[in-house]
Amino acid sequence: MSRAEFDRLAAKTMADTGLLKTLETGLGRKKAGRLQAWAELPDAGALRAEAQQIRARVIEGLEDHLARFSAAVTSRGGHVYRAATAAAASAYIADLAAARGVRLAVKSKSMVSEEIGLNRALQQRGVRAVETDLGEYIIQLEGETPFHIIGPSLHKSRFEVQAIFERESGERLADDPAVLTAFARARLREEFLSAEMGISGCNFAVAETGSISLTTNEGNGRMVTSLPRLQVTVMGMERIVPTWDELGVMLSLLSRSATGQKLSVYTTLLTPPAPGKEHHVVIIDGGRSALIGSDLQEVLHCIRCGACLNVCPVYRQIGGHAYGPVYSGPIGAVLNPALFGDCAAGHLPHASTLCGACSDACPVKIDLPGLLLAHRRRHARATTGSAAAATKSAAAARAQIGWRQRLAFALWAAVFSRPALYRLTTRLAARLQRPWLRDGRLRRGPAPLSLWTGDRDLPPLARRRLRDHWSAGGGLSEEEQGS
Amino acid sequence: MTPVEQFCAELSAVQGEARLAADPAALAGHLREILAAHAIGRLAHWQHPALAALGLLAAADAAGVERLAVGPEPTDQRLLATAAAGLTHSDLAIAETGSIVLFSRPDQELTVSLLPLVHIAVVPAAAIVADVPAATAHLGRLVREDPAGLHTIHFITGPSRSADIEMTMTRGVHGPQFVYALVYTGDPAAQAAGT
């Protein structure tokens, strides 16, 4: 996805005031839910530190763990396929479906299956692949990609869902979420009972026993893994935990961080294959192993809870689609360029204020701002590698910024680099700001400040500046500190 | 708070319902009430010996409910899907989260707890462990001993739910809309008589 597409999709969300409000309240609720769920733990800090260490150790010894996991699955008659690329993974599954004469495959939600473009590969082999997570079902009918890692249809109002389901069924439906949910239940129940292949993801893979843990709320994951005879699990190679003890730690954090639940409704623990079933586990590299030993290794610690999206001020403004078709939010801004390359996503690490809310929210304490900076460093090194490239990228940067912003920064630089002018300007500004103050806040400032104050406000400049206090030799009064 | 009290409180916090029973008669009474409240016509159930030993199958018969005994032979899932309620027996439960844990066994078809709109599980009080790490530690031991037998384990924490439409919580998306735990605090011998 190009930089221009990013701008277009970000602007689309930013212009949708209804959606912005949904994001503000809905994601705010998710954040509050997580904080409460963490607070109910005896010692969330210690648990997060333990989880962080578990993830770090797993990635350090990843190949050994994967070998152990694969041996356990194959020793029971299950099949393991290590796919080096996304294309190899989807081709393996599509070939398998074709070889077994599958016409209908039901899927439970899996971000990695989005990553490998599995639905398209199946479709090309004449297999109908039906998403059965309610949110995924909605966006599949719309031909869209997930808006949020755990809330794919977050951007759809009940009225849009009503219209989508009415178009699909030819029936009249109420705009009540309960009615719409009941419709999806009835529709998808028939698909579950008819499907020849079930495709599901993996939250954690336990190396010692070759077991797979799935966390879901709706029950579609259970349907998919229990009804069809032919089973496929798709997993990123970093999903490993060594033993069931580490699994307990990770499960204690995953749902709390994702949705504020102590545990999601269904935790499914498969130790495949089940009797009478054929089970294939497809383990996807897709650029992950190249990150081990690099300055981006820590991104492999992620457990895909989505907590960083919920707190990100950028995600809340631009929504999920601007990040590209798969991963969004801070984790997407780090993961997408790491997996899909700078051409597809190199601009994403720059779309961040580096405020650090994401790493505070991360249950495994990934240093996301540090990883964003690592990307920026790589980018700077790459673009300043040759004089021609540097000139080209500087010109491109200037074109992106626009003349008003350049003027604003030029003025700022002129004032800020001349102490006398700075003193004069700040004194004058504190006096002259009055016409733009509303309710004690600076709103609708003069151009070029209006670019900022158009949809935000600023605190007013203090009458007594810090430098006035400083030169008077005094500290701030309590009142001034509070204001 | 005792583990039993905590289990009940947590299950009700996720919109499930726990009912305590100190003896088989009380247990059967709860089952009759639930079957009547949901006007259940057909009840799918495991052939777990404890269900008969505790008098629950007889109670269903007395309530005039048609019983569909499931397993150990392969199950007709379409037939099972016509049952309005499913009755199972839990070997493990988690106080911290209000979770009912079900194990795969030849006579324990797990879709009995999934396809019907109402799920009723008997939970022996002694099966309740403190928290998720205690449960996974225990399950890890069992799976290491018998990986093929325990090919599937489910933690069930309340009714099926989704918040995918406008982040509004709805129940019974694909799985049950109602989940009951009949927590049996009585003499384990009455239950063991069947096993």
XYZ file of C-alpha atoms in Angstrom:
678
model
C 0.000 0.000 0.000
C 1.464 3.320 -1.093
C 1.939 6.498 0.855
C -0.837 8.072 -1.255
C -3.214 5.259 -0.268
C -2.275 5.850 3.360
C -3.188 9.526 3.024
C -6.453 8.721 1.292
C -7.603 6.077 3.810
C -6.454 8.095 6.829
C -8.331 11.142 5.520
C -11.418 8.986 4.961
C -11.539 7.971 8.626
C -10.692 11.464 9.850
C -13.621 12.885 7.856
C -16.066 10.347 9.328
C -17.133 11.999 12.581
C -19.463 9.139 13.499
C -16.647 6.631 13.193
C -14.237 8.845 15.119
C -16.760 8.974 17.939
C -17.164 5.175 17.881
C -13.394 4.805 18.029
C -13.077 7.275 20.867
C -15.759 5.708 23.070
C -15.353 2.072 22.026
C -11.573 1.944 22.220
C -11.701 3.995 25.404
C -13.939 1.309 26.881
C -11.527 -1.403 25.801
C -8.647 0.448 27.402
C -10.571 0.881 30.648
C -11.519 -2.811 30.575
C -7.895 -3.847 30.212
C -6.723 -1.600 33.026
C -9.415 -2.953 35.332
C -8.651 -6.558 34.411
C -4.954 -5.971 35.066
C -5.741 -4.263 38.376
C -7.663 -7.361 39.500
C -4.534 -9.495 39.139
C -2.540 -9.988 42.342
C 0.587 -8.555 40.682
C 0.119 -7.556 37.047
C 3.578 -5.997 36.874
C 5.300 -9.232 37.854
C 3.112 -11.261 35.485
C 3.886 -8.948 32.556
C 7.600 -9.106 33.345
C 7.380 -12.910 33.401
C 5.488 -12.942 30.093
C 8.069 -10.614 28.573
C 10.850 -12.994 29.596
C 8.968 -16.014 28.289
C 8.523 -14.374 24.892
C 12.166 -13.280 24.756
C 13.418 -16.794 25.643
C 11.121 -18.430 23.099
C 12.364 -16.260 20.244
C 15.992 -16.866 21.254
C 15.507 -20.631 21.004
C 12.781 -20.628 18.381
C 14.156 -23.293 16.028
C 14.556 -25.831 18.865
C 11.033 -25.197 20.088
C 9.624 -25.532 16.571
C 11.476 -28.802 16.053
C 10.035 -30.163 19.293
C 6.538 -28.969 18.442
C 6.681 -30.481 14.951
C 8.043 -33.809 16.218
C 5.203 -34.089 18.740
C 2.535 -33.448 16.093
C 4.009 -35.800 13.488
C 4.614 -38.575 16.046
C 0.830 -38.816 16.480
C 0.150 -38.852 12.744
C -0.456 -35.135 12.235
C 1.167 -33.257 9.367
C 3.447 -30.244 9.696
C 4.407 -28.013 6.774
C 7.012 -25.287 7.228
C 6.260 -22.573 4.688
C 9.109 -20.191 3.884
C 6.825 -17.711 2.181
C 3.203 -16.608 2.308
C 2.679 -17.893 -1.227
C 4.031 -21.356 -0.337
C 1.691 -21.552 2.668
C -1.470 -20.654 0.777
C -0.486 -22.886 -2.157
C -0.025 -25.858 0.213
C -3.467 -25.380 1.723
C -5.164 -24.741 -1.616
C -3.504 -27.843 -3.115
C -4.597 -29.911 -0.128
C -8.176 -28.704 -0.485
C -8.176 -29.472 -4.196
C -6.635 -32.923 -3.642
C -9.330 -33.839 -1.103
C -12.165 -32.516 -3.259
C -13.114 -29.757 -0.856
C -15.828 -27.400 -2.077
C -16.490 -25.490 1.144
C -13.992 -24.489 3.813
C -15.069 -22.739 7.019
C -12.571 -20.444 8.714
C -12.289 -19.032 12.161
C -10.540 -15.697 12.581
C -6.838 -15.808 11.835
C -4.707 -12.754 11.103
C -1.946 -14.877 9.598
C -4.423 -16.307 7.072
C -5.079 -12.697 5.992
C -1.330 -12.240 5.749
C -0.920 -15.151 3.324
C -3.957 -14.236 1.208
C -5.476 -17.641 1.838
C -9.051 -16.923 0.771
C -7.976 -15.815 -2.687
C -5.745 -18.875 -3.130
C -8.642 -21.172 -2.179
C -11.049 -19.346 -4.430
C -8.675 -19.784 -7.386
C -8.857 -23.541 -6.823
C -12.639 -23.455 -6.794
C -12.983 -23.707 -3.012
C -15.486 -21.439 -1.295
C -13.887 -20.140 1.931
C -16.356 -18.701 4.443
C -15.252 -16.514 7.323
C -17.339 -17.403 10.377
C -16.265 -14.884 12.996
C -19.162 -12.406 12.951
C -16.926 -9.415 12.240
C -14.924 -11.256 9.587
C -18.169 -12.521 7.993
C -19.419 -8.933 7.709
C -16.277 -7.616 6.064
C -15.942 -10.652 3.805
C -19.425 -9.929 2.431
C -18.241 -6.349 1.806
C -14.944 -7.412 0.242
C -13.023 -5.448 2.876
C -10.023 -6.108 5.113
C -9.965 -6.053 8.967
C -10.134 -2.626 10.595
C -8.783 -3.833 13.944
C -6.800 -6.935 14.908
C -9.535 -8.222 17.193
C -12.508 -6.148 15.969
C -12.437 -6.533 12.186
C -15.799 -4.803 11.601
C -15.377 -2.035 14.164
C -15.973 0.589 11.477
C -19.371 -0.745 10.429
C -22.511 0.698 11.989
C -25.492 -1.527 12.761
C -27.284 0.082 9.797
C -24.486 -0.877 7.434
C -24.513 -4.437 8.803
C -28.280 -4.516 8.373
C -27.934 -3.448 4.732
C -25.175 -5.999 4.087
C -27.186 -8.878 5.577
C -30.376 -7.793 3.777
C -28.511 -7.751 0.473
C -27.056 -11.188 1.255
C -30.348 -12.805 2.249
C -32.982 -10.850 0.349
C -34.892 -10.652 3.632
C -35.924 -7.633 5.684
C -33.989 -7.475 8.971
C -34.185 -5.152 11.966
C -31.218 -2.888 12.782
C -30.951 -4.567 16.199
C -27.515 -6.194 16.832
C -29.269 -9.166 18.496
C -31.414 -9.784 15.388
C -28.444 -9.389 13.068
C -26.395 -11.777 15.201
C -29.201 -14.357 15.146
C -29.301 -14.095 11.354
C -25.555 -14.798 11.122
C -25.944 -17.719 13.533
C -28.578 -19.393 11.389
C -26.743 -18.673 8.128
C -23.373 -19.914 9.302
C -24.703 -22.954 11.187
C -25.543 -24.548 7.848
C -22.051 -23.765 6.517
C -20.408 -25.397 9.558
C -22.428 -28.578 9.108
C -21.676 -28.790 5.357
C -17.999 -27.811 5.218
C -15.373 -30.425 4.333
C -12.432 -28.382 5.604
C -11.919 -26.333 8.768
C -9.214 -23.656 8.878
C -8.237 -21.998 12.123
C -5.421 -19.941 13.568
C -3.316 -20.412 16.646
C -2.800 -18.144 19.635
C -0.138 -20.309 21.269
C 1.526 -23.548 20.211
C 2.831 -25.650 23.097
C 6.152 -27.169 22.034
C 6.356 -30.001 24.592
C 3.141 -31.741 23.556
C 2.477 -30.311 20.087
C -0.715 -28.641 21.305
C -2.506 -25.605 19.902
C -4.384 -23.038 21.946
C -7.184 -20.959 20.437
C -8.888 -18.043 22.162
C -12.361 -17.101 20.882
C -15.641 -15.668 22.136
C -18.290 -16.665 19.635
C -17.857 -20.423 19.391
C -17.062 -20.401 15.680
C -13.517 -21.528 16.476
C -14.975 -24.592 18.206
C -17.282 -25.306 15.263
C -14.444 -25.013 12.768
C -12.091 -27.260 14.727
C -14.646 -29.938 15.603
C -17.030 -30.421 12.656
C -15.081 -30.828 9.369
C -13.001 -33.977 8.976
C -10.080 -32.194 7.310
C -8.379 -29.717 9.645
C -5.830 -27.010 8.924
C -4.100 -24.835 11.507
C -2.194 -21.805 10.225
C 0.325 -20.208 12.544
C 3.139 -17.720 12.438
C 6.387 -19.425 13.465
C 6.687 -17.204 16.576
C 3.459 -18.437 18.275
C 5.386 -20.965 20.405
C 5.361 -21.425 24.185
C 7.680 -24.147 25.543
C 5.350 -25.874 28.046
C 1.867 -25.769 29.547
C 3.199 -23.710 32.467
C 4.124 -20.817 30.180
C 0.771 -21.280 28.440
C -0.941 -20.543 31.774
C 0.931 -17.254 32.098
C 0.145 -16.147 28.569
C -3.548 -17.105 28.812
C -3.778 -15.105 32.037
C -2.722 -11.999 30.103
C -4.127 -12.422 26.585
C -7.872 -11.931 27.138
C -7.395 -9.349 29.871
C -5.298 -7.267 27.500
C -7.460 -7.827 24.418
C -10.984 -7.358 25.731
C -10.738 -6.876 29.495
C -12.153 -10.380 30.058
C -10.411 -12.564 32.649
C -10.614 -15.294 30.046
C -12.374 -15.253 26.695
C -15.491 -17.426 26.468
C -13.729 -20.302 24.741
C -10.175 -21.443 25.219
C -9.699 -24.464 22.970
C -6.671 -26.697 23.475
C -6.100 -29.063 20.582
C -3.513 -31.821 20.628
C -3.994 -32.997 17.036
C -5.029 -35.040 15.283
C -8.411 -35.913 16.806
C -9.532 -39.475 16.034
C -10.874 -39.849 12.516
C -9.529 -36.473 11.428
C -6.694 -35.435 9.154
C -4.841 -32.446 10.602
C -2.261 -30.229 8.897
C -0.341 -27.554 10.785
C 1.128 -24.917 8.467
C 3.916 -22.930 10.116
C 4.657 -19.668 8.331
C 7.981 -17.856 8.216
C 7.116 -15.131 5.704
C 10.060 -12.940 6.673
C 10.029 -13.628 10.417
C 13.247 -15.620 10.710
C 15.133 -12.753 9.020
C 14.185 -10.523 11.966
C 15.894 -12.777 14.508
C 19.211 -11.221 15.451
C 18.202 -7.860 13.960
C 17.191 -4.619 15.681
C 13.560 -5.614 15.043
C 13.648 -9.030 16.753
C 11.434 -7.878 19.617
C 8.433 -7.468 17.311
C 8.221 -11.284 17.308
C 7.256 -11.153 21.003
C 3.794 -9.850 20.061
C 0.777 -11.957 21.105
C -1.725 -10.055 18.892
C -4.019 -8.801 21.673
C -4.629 -5.436 20.007
C -4.131 -3.425 23.226
C -1.680 -1.070 21.482
C -4.302 -0.149 18.882
C -6.826 0.786 21.545
C -4.565 3.365 23.192
C -2.839 4.776 20.099
C -3.774 8.429 19.413
C -2.822 7.965 15.759
C -4.903 4.790 15.288
C -7.865 6.534 16.912
C -7.660 9.288 14.302
C -6.777 7.399 11.119
C -8.372 3.990 11.784
C -7.101 0.595 10.737
C -7.310 0.541 6.943
C -4.602 3.165 6.403
C -2.048 0.720 7.816
C -2.658 -1.778 5.028
C -4.684 -4.964 4.633
C -3.476 -7.009 7.622
C -1.949 -5.580 10.806
C -2.820 -2.096 12.032
C -1.948 0.284 14.838
C 1.498 0.557 16.419
C 2.215 -3.144 15.995
C 1.223 -2.876 12.313
C 3.486 0.132 11.855
C 6.392 -2.018 13.045
C 5.372 -5.396 11.611
C 4.153 -4.421 8.134
C 7.425 -2.873 6.897
C 9.365 -5.683 8.624
C 7.386 -8.422 6.829
C 6.209 -6.755 3.624
C 9.091 -4.356 2.960
C 9.573 -0.618 2.804
C 7.881 -0.265 -0.568
C 4.617 -1.512 0.903
C 4.802 0.037 4.353
C 8.000 2.061 4.807
C 6.021 5.225 5.559
C 4.169 3.706 8.538
C 6.929 4.089 11.194
C 6.827 7.834 10.517
C 3.103 8.023 11.285
C 3.639 8.029 15.025
C 4.154 10.589 17.740
C 6.318 8.100 19.709
C 4.187 8.904 22.762
C 4.774 5.435 24.204
C 1.148 4.658 25.148
C 1.497 1.436 23.131
C 4.381 0.012 25.126
C 2.613 0.900 28.390
C -0.402 -1.080 27.163
C 1.575 -4.045 25.823
C 1.160 -7.112 28.055
C 4.610 -8.356 27.051
C 6.120 -4.870 27.262
C 7.391 -4.604 23.701
C 9.345 -1.367 23.207
C 7.237 -0.276 20.233
C 8.566 3.317 20.102
C 12.092 1.868 20.088
C 11.162 -0.412 17.175
C 9.572 2.488 15.280
C 12.817 4.398 15.757
C 14.783 1.368 14.549
C 12.742 1.469 11.336
C 13.356 5.221 10.988
C 17.080 4.696 11.454
C 17.072 2.017 8.755
C 15.112 4.337 6.517
C 17.494 7.244 7.128
C 20.504 5.035 6.425
C 18.933 3.728 3.247
C 17.859 7.132 1.934
C 21.083 8.958 2.777
C 23.160 6.171 1.308
C 23.789 8.123 -1.883
C 23.701 11.838 -2.588
C 21.156 11.368 -5.350
C 18.878 9.351 -3.077
C 19.215 11.960 -0.349
C 18.268 14.799 -2.697
C 15.400 12.808 -4.073
C 14.036 11.932 -0.652
C 14.447 15.513 0.587
C 12.523 16.778 -2.414
C 9.840 14.164 -1.838
C 9.641 15.138 1.821
C 9.243 18.807 0.912
C 6.476 17.981 -1.515
C 4.637 16.047 1.192
C 4.871 18.738 3.830
C 3.241 21.623 1.937
C 4.167 25.288 1.854
C 2.115 26.456 4.844
C 3.755 24.002 7.168
C 7.172 24.895 5.740
C 6.428 28.583 6.310
C 5.375 27.869 9.891
C 8.575 26.012 10.613
C 10.715 28.653 8.878
C 9.151 31.353 11.069
C 9.605 29.214 14.153
C 13.274 28.597 13.292
C 13.891 32.300 12.716
C 12.372 33.250 16.075
C 13.732 30.387 18.116
C 17.337 30.916 17.005
C 17.368 34.623 18.064
C 17.008 35.013 21.848
C 15.987 38.676 21.763
C 13.355 38.052 19.109
C 12.124 34.987 21.002
C 11.693 37.011 24.222
C 9.814 39.731 22.408
C 7.592 37.335 20.478
C 6.559 35.234 23.459
C 5.788 38.371 25.502
C 3.702 39.810 22.696
C 1.960 36.505 21.992
C 0.880 36.131 25.619
C -0.807 39.565 25.386
C -2.212 39.294 21.856
C -3.657 35.783 22.136
C -6.864 37.026 23.803
C -9.072 37.211 20.662
C -8.461 33.512 20.028
C -9.189 32.289 23.553
C -12.469 30.440 24.151
C -13.222 29.074 27.638
C -9.598 29.548 28.607
C -8.288 27.508 25.663
C -6.620 28.617 22.471
C -9.023 27.746 19.646
C -9.142 28.753 15.980
C -5.717 30.376 16.018
C -4.473 32.659 13.228
C -2.890 31.059 10.161
C -0.699 29.058 10.069
C -1.605 28.025 13.647
C -5.146 27.416 12.400
C -3.904 24.221 10.757
C -3.464 22.798 14.218
C -6.376 24.480 15.998
C -8.887 23.524 13.310
C -9.804 20.345 15.186
C -7.806 20.685 18.420
C -7.137 23.313 21.055
C -4.063 24.411 22.953
C -3.564 25.701 26.465
C -2.999 29.476 26.400
C 0.443 30.947 26.867
C 1.042 31.822 30.511
C 1.267 35.530 31.300
C 4.395 34.916 33.379
C 6.678 32.741 31.378
C 9.020 30.154 32.839
C 11.975 32.410 31.954
C 10.375 35.256 34.008
C 10.144 32.990 37.059
C 13.648 31.780 36.458
C 15.209 35.224 36.175
C 13.262 36.295 39.301
C 15.019 33.432 41.101
C 11.789 31.844 42.268
C 10.054 28.551 41.634
C 6.447 28.178 40.606
C 3.677 28.786 43.112
C 1.448 25.773 43.783
C -1.337 27.357 41.812
C 0.891 27.891 38.811
C 2.185 24.318 38.987
C -1.351 22.997 38.844
C -2.412 25.122 35.910
C -14.253 -16.469 49.491
C -14.142 -20.230 48.947
C -13.303 -21.565 45.474
C -16.948 -22.640 45.067
C -18.236 -19.167 45.943
C -15.712 -17.524 43.656
C -16.569 -19.857 40.771
C -20.272 -19.043 41.136
C -19.661 -15.292 41.369
C -17.361 -15.252 38.342
C -19.713 -17.354 36.214
C -22.573 -15.008 36.994
C -20.332 -12.008 36.173
C -20.011 -13.366 32.618
C -23.789 -13.943 32.408
C -23.727 -17.637 33.086
C -25.596 -19.088 36.040
C -24.284 -21.366 38.767
C -26.669 -23.319 41.004
C -25.490 -25.125 44.102
C -26.801 -28.560 45.020
C -25.881 -30.403 48.212
C -27.561 -33.671 47.241
C -28.783 -35.476 44.100
C -32.411 -34.483 44.741
C -31.494 -30.791 44.703
C -29.457 -31.331 41.558
C -32.388 -32.984 39.802
C -34.648 -30.147 40.961
C -32.394 -27.569 39.337
C -32.310 -29.522 36.094
C -36.115 -29.782 35.979
C -36.435 -26.027 36.562
C -33.971 -25.162 33.797
C -35.599 -27.572 31.325
C -38.995 -26.056 32.114
C -37.774 -22.435 32.006
C -36.474 -22.895 28.458
C -39.313 -25.246 27.405
C -36.764 -27.829 26.295
C -38.190 -30.530 24.054
C -35.038 -32.483 23.250
C -32.005 -32.832 25.512
C -28.705 -34.145 24.185
C -26.470 -35.628 26.869
C -23.242 -37.491 27.457
C -23.316 -41.106 28.581
C -21.159 -40.084 31.525
C -21.910 -42.539 34.369
C -22.251 -39.728 36.944
C -25.235 -38.216 35.100
C -27.236 -41.406 35.599
C -25.847 -42.030 39.086
C -26.946 -38.595 40.241
C -30.444 -39.201 38.917
C -30.331 -36.515 36.245
C -31.377 -38.707 33.333
C -34.343 -39.977 35.319
C -35.235 -36.368 36.158
C -35.212 -35.462 32.454
C -37.445 -38.452 31.695
C -39.819 -37.464 34.477
C -39.977 -33.958 33.014
C -41.192 -35.480 29.745
C -38.111 -34.399 27.813
C -36.916 -36.472 24.879
C -33.327 -37.607 25.554
C -30.665 -37.932 22.906
C -27.802 -40.039 24.296
C -24.595 -39.127 22.477
C -21.510 -41.348 21.967
C -19.387 -43.356 22.069
C -20.137 -44.140 18.392
C -19.654 -41.191 15.972
C -22.308 -38.562 16.334
C -24.774 -37.326 13.751
C -24.060 -33.619 14.230
C -27.162 -32.526 12.316
C -29.326 -34.556 14.653
C -27.445 -33.198 17.647
C -28.015 -29.660 16.364
C -31.770 -30.213 16.719
C -31.460 -30.584 20.499
C -32.429 -27.435 22.401
C -30.190 -28.233 25.356
C -27.022 -30.203 26.043
C -26.046 -31.853 29.350
C -22.385 -32.534 30.144
C -20.113 -33.270 33.087
C -17.033 -31.241 33.938
C -13.805 -32.794 35.235
C -12.232 -29.458 36.034
C -13.396 -25.903 36.684
C -11.615 -22.634 37.409
C -12.629 -20.397 40.332
C -10.728 -17.311 39.119
C -12.623 -17.125 35.841
C -15.848 -19.132 36.327
C -14.741 -21.512 33.576
C -16.140 -24.998 33.010
C -13.479 -27.297 31.516
C -14.558 -30.216 29.324
C -12.325 -33.048 28.083
C -12.589 -35.114 24.936
C -13.316 -38.771 25.690
C -14.887 -41.383 23.441
C -18.219 -40.915 25.217
C -17.896 -37.150 25.656
C -18.801 -35.563 22.329
C -17.848 -31.934 22.920
C -20.365 -30.479 20.470
C -23.076 -31.368 23.024
C -21.842 -28.246 24.814
C -21.770 -26.179 21.617
C -24.620 -26.809 19.180
C -27.692 -26.467 21.472
C -28.825 -23.018 22.655
C -28.670 -24.105 26.300
C -25.698 -25.830 27.925
C -25.979 -27.418 31.362
C -22.834 -28.822 32.980
C -22.533 -30.738 36.220
C -19.508 -29.403 38.096
C -18.344 -31.384 41.154
C -17.180 -28.889 43.794
C -13.983 -30.885 44.249
C -13.087 -30.288 40.581
C -12.730 -26.518 41.049
C -9.115 -25.277 41.006
C -7.942 -21.794 41.939
C -6.811 -20.194 38.709
C -5.762 -20.569 35.079
C -2.101 -21.455 35.801
C -3.266 -24.196 38.207
C -5.564 -25.541 35.485
C -2.905 -25.515 32.738
C -0.334 -27.148 35.049
C -2.820 -29.950 35.776
C -3.830 -30.294 32.127
C -0.197 -30.332 31.014
C 0.360 -33.433 33.165
C -2.735 -35.142 31.751
C -1.863 -34.341 28.123
C 1.744 -35.522 28.543
C 0.380 -38.841 29.847
C -2.309 -39.292 27.210
C -1.957 -36.843 24.300
C -4.142 -38.864 21.936
C -6.952 -39.282 24.449
C -7.051 -35.630 25.414
C -6.954 -34.341 21.843
C -9.401 -31.576 22.671
C -9.983 -29.566 25.843
C -12.360 -26.614 26.128
C -12.494 -23.914 28.773
C -16.034 -22.543 28.628
C -16.440 -19.186 30.341
C -20.085 -18.189 30.081
C -22.378 -17.967 27.043
C -21.084 -17.482 23.492
C -20.755 -13.762 22.826
C -19.686 -11.165 20.316
C -19.238 -7.421 20.265
C -18.589 -7.207 16.531
C -21.600 -5.010 15.747
C -20.966 -1.525 17.152
C -19.187 -3.092 20.142
C -22.623 -4.024 21.505
C -22.514 -7.301 23.407
C -24.775 -10.008 22.001
C -25.103 -13.566 23.303
C -25.429 -16.889 21.536
C -23.545 -16.035 18.350
C -22.569 -19.566 17.388
C -22.557 -21.407 20.693
C -25.058 -21.459 23.577
C -26.925 -18.372 24.702
C -27.405 -19.826 28.173
C -24.835 -21.644 30.293
C -25.659 -23.293 33.605
C -23.236 -24.926 36.016
C -24.878 -27.287 38.477
C -22.267 -27.249 41.224
C -22.534 -30.446 43.229
C -21.260 -29.933 46.763
C -22.664 -33.219 48.090
C -21.151 -36.598 48.863
C -18.748 -37.540 46.042
C -19.691 -41.184 46.698
C -23.159 -40.687 45.195
C -21.503 -39.560 42.012
C -18.680 -42.088 42.156
C -21.254 -44.876 42.433
C -21.660 -44.597 38.706
C -18.023 -44.231 37.755
